[in-house]
Short mmCIF file of C-alpha atoms in Angstrom, two decimals:
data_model
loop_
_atom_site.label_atom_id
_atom_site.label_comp_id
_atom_site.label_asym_id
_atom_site.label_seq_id
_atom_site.Cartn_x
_atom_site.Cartn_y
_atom_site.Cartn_z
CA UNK A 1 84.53 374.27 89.50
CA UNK A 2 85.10 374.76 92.91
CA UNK A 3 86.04 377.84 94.60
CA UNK A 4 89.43 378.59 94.37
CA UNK A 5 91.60 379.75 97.30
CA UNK A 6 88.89 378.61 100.07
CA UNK A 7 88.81 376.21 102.26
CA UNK A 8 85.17 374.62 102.72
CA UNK A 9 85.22 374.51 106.37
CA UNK A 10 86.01 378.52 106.62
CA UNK A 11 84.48 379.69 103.55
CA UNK A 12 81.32 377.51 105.48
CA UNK A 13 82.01 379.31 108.65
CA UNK A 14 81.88 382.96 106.88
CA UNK A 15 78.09 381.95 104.98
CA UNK A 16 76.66 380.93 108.43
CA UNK A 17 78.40 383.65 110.53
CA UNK A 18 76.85 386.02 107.42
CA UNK A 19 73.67 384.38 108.09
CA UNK A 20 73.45 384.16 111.52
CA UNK A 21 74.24 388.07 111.71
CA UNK A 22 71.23 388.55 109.49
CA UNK A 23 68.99 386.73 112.23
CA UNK A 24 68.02 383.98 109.33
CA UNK A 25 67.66 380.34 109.99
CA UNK A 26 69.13 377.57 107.60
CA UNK A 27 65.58 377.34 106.87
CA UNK A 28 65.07 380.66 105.65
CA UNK A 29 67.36 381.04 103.95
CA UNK A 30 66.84 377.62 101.91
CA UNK A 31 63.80 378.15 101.26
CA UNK A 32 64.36 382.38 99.61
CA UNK A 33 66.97 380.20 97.26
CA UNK A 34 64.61 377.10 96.51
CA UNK A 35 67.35 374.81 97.95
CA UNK A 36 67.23 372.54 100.66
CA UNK A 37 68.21 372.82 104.30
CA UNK A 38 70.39 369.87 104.22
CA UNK A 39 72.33 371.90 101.45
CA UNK A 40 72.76 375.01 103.39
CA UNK A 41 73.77 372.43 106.27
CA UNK A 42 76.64 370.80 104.60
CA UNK A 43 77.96 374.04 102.93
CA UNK A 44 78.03 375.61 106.17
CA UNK A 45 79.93 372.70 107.70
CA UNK A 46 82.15 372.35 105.02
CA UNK A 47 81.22 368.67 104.40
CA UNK A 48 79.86 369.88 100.78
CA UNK A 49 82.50 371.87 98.62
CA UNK A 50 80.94 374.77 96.26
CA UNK A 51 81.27 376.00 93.12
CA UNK A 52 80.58 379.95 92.60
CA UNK A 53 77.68 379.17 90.50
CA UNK A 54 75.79 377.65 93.60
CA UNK A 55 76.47 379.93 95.95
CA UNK A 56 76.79 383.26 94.32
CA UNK A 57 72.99 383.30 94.92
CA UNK A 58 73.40 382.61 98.59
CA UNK A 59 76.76 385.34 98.91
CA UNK A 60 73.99 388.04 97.51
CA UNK A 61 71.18 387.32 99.71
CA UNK A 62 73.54 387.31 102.82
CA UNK A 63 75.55 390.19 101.22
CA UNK A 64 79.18 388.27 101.42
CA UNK A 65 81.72 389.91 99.26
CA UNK A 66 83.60 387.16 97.19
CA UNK A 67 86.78 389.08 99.17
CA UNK A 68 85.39 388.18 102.56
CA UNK A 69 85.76 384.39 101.68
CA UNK A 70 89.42 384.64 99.89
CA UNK A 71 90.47 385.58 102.97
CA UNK A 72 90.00 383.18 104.73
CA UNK A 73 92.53 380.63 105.52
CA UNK A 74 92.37 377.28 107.54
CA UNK A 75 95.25 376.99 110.38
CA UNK A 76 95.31 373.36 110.16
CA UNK A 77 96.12 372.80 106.28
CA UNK A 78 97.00 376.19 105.51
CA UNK A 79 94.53 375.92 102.42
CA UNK A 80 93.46 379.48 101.28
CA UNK A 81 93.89 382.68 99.70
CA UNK A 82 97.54 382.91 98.71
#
């Protein structure tokens, strides 16, 4: 299932801050976890919920602690880590 307690557009917004910080490109990054770039894309955005088996991969290679994405919490739904 999805993840629990995160919202797709800030749990997105952690990944590509993550992956920005590491100096990667979409691209990069797609291609070290044999997925596409229109996948990172729409993760990122938070057009494309995720389920922890998809992007456990992509939390280790950008070294995202599940923590860091639980606490998140989006001001306009209030969706989030309780």
């Amino acid at each position: 299932g999805e993840v629990r307690g995160v919202h797709p557009d800030k749990g997105g917004e952690v990944i590509r801050k993550a992956r920005r910080a590491r100096g990667l490109s979409q691209a990069q990054v797609a291609a070290s976890l044999g997925v596409s770039t229109c996948f990172i894309s729409l993760i990122e955005t938070g057009e494309r919920g995720f389920s922890v088996a998809r992007v456990k991969p992509l939390w280790r290679l950008l070294k995202i602690p599940v923590k860091a994405l639980h606490a998140v919490k989006c001001p306009q739904c209030g969706r989030g880590a309780a």
